[in-house]
PDB file of C-alpha atoms in Angstrom:
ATOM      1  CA  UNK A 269    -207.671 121.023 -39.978  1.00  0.00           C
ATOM      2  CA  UNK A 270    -204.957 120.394 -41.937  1.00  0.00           C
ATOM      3  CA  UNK A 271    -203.846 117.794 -44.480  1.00  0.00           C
ATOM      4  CA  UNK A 272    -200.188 117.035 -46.061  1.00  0.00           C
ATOM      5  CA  UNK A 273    -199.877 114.184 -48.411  1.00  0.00           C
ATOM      6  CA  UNK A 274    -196.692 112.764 -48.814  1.00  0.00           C
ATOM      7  CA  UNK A 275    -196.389 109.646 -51.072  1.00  0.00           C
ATOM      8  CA  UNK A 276    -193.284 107.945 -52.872  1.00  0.00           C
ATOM      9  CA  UNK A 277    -194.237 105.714 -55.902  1.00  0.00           C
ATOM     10  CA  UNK A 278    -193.933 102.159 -56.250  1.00  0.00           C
ATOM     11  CA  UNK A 279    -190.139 101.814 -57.316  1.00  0.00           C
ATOM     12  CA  UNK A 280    -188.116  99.340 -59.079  1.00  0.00           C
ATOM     13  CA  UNK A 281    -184.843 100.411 -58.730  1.00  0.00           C
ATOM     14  CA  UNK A 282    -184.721  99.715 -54.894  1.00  0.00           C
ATOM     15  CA  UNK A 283    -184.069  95.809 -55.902  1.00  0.00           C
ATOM     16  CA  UNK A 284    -180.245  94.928 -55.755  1.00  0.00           C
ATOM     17  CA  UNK A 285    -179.614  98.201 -54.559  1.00  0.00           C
ATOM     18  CA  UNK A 286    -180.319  99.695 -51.245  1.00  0.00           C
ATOM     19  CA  UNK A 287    -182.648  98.001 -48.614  1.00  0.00           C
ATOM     20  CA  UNK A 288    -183.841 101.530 -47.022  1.00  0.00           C
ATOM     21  CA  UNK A 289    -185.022 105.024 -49.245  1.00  0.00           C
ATOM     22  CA  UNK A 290    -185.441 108.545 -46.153  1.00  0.00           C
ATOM     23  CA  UNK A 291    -187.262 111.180 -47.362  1.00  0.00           C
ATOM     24  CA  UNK A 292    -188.986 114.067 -45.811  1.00  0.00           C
ATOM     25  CA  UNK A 293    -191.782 116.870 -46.302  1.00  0.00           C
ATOM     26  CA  UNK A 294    -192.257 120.043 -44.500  1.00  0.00           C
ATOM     27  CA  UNK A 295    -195.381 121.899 -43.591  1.00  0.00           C
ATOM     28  CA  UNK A 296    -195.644 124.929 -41.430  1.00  0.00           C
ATOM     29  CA  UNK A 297    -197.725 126.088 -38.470  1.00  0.00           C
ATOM     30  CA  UNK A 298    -198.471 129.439 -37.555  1.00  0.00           C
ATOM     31  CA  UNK A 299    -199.693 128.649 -33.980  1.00  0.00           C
ATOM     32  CA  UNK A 300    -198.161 125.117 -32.733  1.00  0.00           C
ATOM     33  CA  UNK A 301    -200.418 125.904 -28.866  1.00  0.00           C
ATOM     34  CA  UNK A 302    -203.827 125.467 -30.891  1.00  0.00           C
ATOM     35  CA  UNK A 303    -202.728 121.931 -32.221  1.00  0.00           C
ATOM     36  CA  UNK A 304    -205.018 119.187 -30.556  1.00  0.00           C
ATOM     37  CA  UNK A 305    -203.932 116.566 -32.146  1.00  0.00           C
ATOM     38  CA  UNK A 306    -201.764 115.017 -35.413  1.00  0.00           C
ATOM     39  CA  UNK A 307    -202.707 111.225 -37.108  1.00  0.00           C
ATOM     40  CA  UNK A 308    -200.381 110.106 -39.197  1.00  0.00           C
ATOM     41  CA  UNK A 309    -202.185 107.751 -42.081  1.00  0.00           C
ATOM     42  CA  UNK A 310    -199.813 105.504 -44.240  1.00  0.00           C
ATOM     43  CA  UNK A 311    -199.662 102.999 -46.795  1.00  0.00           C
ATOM     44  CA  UNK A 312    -196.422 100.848 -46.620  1.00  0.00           C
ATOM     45  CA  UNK A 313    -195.038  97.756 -48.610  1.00  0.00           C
ATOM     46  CA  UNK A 314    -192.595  96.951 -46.387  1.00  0.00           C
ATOM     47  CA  UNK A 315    -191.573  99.044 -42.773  1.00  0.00           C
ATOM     48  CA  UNK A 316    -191.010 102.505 -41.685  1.00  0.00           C
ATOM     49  CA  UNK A 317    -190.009 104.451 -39.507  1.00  0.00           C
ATOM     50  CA  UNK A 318    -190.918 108.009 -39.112  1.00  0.00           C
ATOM     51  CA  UNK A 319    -189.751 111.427 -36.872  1.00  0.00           C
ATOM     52  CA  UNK A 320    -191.180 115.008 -36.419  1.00  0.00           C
ATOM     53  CA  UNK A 321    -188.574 117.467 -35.559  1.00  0.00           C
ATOM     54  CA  UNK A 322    -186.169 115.127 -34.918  1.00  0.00           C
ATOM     55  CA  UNK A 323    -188.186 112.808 -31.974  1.00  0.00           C
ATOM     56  CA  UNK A 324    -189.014 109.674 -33.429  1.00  0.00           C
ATOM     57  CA  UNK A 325    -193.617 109.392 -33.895  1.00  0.00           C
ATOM     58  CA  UNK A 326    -194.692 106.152 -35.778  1.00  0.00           C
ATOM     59  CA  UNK A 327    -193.298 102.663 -37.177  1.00  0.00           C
ATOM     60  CA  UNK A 328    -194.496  99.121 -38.284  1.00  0.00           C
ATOM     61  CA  UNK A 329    -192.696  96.149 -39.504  1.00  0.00           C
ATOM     62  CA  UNK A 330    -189.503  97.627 -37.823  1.00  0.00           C
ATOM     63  CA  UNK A 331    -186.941  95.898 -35.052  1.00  0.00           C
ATOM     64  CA  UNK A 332    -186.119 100.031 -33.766  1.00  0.00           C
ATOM     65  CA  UNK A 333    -186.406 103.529 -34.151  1.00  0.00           C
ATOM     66  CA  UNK A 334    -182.694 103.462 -34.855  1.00  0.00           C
ATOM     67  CA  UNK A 335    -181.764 101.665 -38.212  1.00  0.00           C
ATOM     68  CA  UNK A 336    -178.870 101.456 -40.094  1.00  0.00           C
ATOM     69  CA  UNK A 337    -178.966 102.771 -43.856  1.00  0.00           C
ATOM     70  CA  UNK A 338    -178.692  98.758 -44.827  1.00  0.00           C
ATOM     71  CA  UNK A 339    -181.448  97.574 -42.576  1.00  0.00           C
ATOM     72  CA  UNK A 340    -184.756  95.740 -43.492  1.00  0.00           C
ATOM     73  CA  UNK A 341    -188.106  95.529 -42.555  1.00  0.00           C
ATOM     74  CA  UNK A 342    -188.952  92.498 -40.145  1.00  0.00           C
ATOM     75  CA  UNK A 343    -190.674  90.663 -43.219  1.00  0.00           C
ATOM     76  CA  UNK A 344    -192.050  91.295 -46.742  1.00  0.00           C
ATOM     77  CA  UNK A 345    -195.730  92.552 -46.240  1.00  0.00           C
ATOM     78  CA  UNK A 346    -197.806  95.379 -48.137  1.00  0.00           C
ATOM     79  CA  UNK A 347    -200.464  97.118 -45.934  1.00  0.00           C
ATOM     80  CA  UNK A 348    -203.099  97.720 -48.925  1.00  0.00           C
ATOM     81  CA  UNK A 349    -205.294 100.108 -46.732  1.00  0.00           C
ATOM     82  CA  UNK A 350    -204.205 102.941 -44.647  1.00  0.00           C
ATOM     83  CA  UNK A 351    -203.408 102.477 -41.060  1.00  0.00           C
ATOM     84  CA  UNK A 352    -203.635 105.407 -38.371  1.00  0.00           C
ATOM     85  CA  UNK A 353    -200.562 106.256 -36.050  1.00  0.00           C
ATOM     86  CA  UNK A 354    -201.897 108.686 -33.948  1.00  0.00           C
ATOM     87  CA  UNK A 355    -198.998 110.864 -32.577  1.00  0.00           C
ATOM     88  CA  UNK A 356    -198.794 111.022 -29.018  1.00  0.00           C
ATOM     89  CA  UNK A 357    -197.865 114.187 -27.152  1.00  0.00           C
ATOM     90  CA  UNK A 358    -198.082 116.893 -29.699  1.00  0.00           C
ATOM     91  CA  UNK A 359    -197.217 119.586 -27.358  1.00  0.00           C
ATOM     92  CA  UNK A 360    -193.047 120.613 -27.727  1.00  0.00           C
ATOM     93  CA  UNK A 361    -193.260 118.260 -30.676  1.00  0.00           C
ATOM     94  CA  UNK A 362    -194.411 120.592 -33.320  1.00  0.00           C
ATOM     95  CA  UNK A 363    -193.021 123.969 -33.165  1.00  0.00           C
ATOM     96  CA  UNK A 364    -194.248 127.701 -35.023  1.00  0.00           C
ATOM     97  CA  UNK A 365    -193.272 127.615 -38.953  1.00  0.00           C
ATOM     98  CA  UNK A 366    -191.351 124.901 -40.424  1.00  0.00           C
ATOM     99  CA  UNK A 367    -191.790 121.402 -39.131  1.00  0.00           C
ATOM    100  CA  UNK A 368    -190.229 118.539 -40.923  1.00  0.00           C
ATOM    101  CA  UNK A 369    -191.373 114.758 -40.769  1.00  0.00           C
ATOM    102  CA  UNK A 370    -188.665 112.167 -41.962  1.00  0.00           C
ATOM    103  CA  UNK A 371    -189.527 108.834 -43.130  1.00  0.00           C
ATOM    104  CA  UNK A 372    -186.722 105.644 -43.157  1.00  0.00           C
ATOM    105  CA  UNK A 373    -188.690 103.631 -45.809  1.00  0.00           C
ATOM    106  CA  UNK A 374    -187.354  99.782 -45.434  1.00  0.00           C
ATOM    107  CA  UNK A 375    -187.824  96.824 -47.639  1.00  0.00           C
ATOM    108  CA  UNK A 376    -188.289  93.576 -46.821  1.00  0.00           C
ATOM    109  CA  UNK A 377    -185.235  92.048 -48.232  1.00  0.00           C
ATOM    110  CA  UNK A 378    -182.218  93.265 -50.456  1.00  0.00           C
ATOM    111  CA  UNK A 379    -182.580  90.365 -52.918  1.00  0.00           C
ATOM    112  CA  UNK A 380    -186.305  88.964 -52.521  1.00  0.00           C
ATOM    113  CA  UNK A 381    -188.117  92.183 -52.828  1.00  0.00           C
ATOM    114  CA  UNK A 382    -188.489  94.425 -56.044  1.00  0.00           C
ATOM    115  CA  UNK A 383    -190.408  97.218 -54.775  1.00  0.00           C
ATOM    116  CA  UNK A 384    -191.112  99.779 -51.797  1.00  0.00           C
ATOM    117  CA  UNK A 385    -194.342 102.031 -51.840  1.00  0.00           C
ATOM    118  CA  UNK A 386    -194.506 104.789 -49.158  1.00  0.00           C
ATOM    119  CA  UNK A 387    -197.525 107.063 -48.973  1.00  0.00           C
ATOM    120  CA  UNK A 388    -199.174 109.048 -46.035  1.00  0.00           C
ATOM    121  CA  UNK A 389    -201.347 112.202 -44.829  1.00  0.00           C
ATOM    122  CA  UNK A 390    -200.366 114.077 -41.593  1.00  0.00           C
ATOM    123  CA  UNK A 391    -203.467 115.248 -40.120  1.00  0.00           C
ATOM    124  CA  UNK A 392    -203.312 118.088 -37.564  1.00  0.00           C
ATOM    125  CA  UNK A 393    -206.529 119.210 -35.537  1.00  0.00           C
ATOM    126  CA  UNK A 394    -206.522 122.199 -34.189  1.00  0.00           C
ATOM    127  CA  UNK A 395    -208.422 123.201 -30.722  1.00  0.00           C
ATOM    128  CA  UNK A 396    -211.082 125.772 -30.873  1.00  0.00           C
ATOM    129  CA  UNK A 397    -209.695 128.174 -28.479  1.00  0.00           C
ATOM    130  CA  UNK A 398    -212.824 129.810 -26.233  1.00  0.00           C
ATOM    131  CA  UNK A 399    -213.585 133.598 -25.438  1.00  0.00           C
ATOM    132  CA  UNK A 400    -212.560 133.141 -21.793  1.00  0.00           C
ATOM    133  CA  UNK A 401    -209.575 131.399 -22.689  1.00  0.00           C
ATOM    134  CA  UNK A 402    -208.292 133.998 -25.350  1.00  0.00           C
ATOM    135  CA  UNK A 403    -208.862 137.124 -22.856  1.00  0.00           C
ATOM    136  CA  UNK A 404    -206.990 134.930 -20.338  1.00  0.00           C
ATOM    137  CA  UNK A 405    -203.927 134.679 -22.779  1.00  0.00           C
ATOM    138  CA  UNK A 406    -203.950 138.443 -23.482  1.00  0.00           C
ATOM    139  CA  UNK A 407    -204.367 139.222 -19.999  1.00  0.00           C
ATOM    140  CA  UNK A 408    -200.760 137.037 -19.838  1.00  0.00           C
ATOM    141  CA  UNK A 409    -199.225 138.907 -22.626  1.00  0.00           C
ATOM    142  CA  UNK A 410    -200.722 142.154 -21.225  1.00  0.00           C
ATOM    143  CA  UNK A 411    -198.987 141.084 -17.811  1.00  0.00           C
ATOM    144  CA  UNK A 412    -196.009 139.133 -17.923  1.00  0.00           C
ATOM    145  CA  UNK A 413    -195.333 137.182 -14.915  1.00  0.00           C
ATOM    146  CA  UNK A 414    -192.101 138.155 -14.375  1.00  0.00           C
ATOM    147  CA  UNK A 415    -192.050 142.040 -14.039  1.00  0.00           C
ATOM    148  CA  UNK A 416    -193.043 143.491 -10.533  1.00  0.00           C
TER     149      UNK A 416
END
């Protein structure tokens, strides 16, 4: 298994300012077919949205995936524990070496809100990949399917 923290510090200057803060982490993977599964686990005063590789995995407190730079979350609100977005069909989504997950942090209000807190782990489970299984993808490599 593997863990990537990603966290963004409560902030001050967001007040007045901007209503939305992106940011993004990279982690790599050296065999994206053993994945089983990826959780995302986040922390959030006020909405976010988030992508892998582009396709858009996980939001709360959000009106869309698709938000304009001066958009806000759907009300003020601070999620004190961590909440679990599990990330549906992993397979395409995360590819071999660098993957990147984006995050469209957005506050509550431009005027009524002085702070935005972000943080998260991405979680990835990898399948145990059996004997039979292995010979069967050697045998494929061995043997590719399209030479007479």
């Amino acid at each position: 298994d593997l863990h990537y923290p990603l966290r963004r510090q409560r902030q001050m200057c967001i007040r007045d300012s901007y209503s939305t803060v992106y940011f993004r982490k990279t982690f790599n993977i050296d065999n994206p077919s053993q994945v089983g599964s990826v959780l995302l686990s986040a922390q959030i005063d006020d909405g976010f949205n988030a992508w892998i590789n582009g396709k858009h995995v996980a939001s709360t407190n959000v009106s869309g995936p698709e938000l304009s730079y001066d958009a806000t979350a759907e009300r003020s609100g601070e999620n004190k524990d961590f909440e679990d977005y599990p990330i549906a069909n992993v397979a395409g989504l995360i590819v071999e070496g660098k993957n990147v997950l984006t995050v469209q942090l957005l506050n509550g209000s431009l005027k009524g809100s002085t702070d935005d807190f972000f943080e998260a782990t991405i979680k990835i489970k990898f399948e145990k990949i059996s004997s039979i299984r292995r010979r069967q993808e050697l045998i494929s490599n061995l043997y590719p399917k399209n030479l007479v």
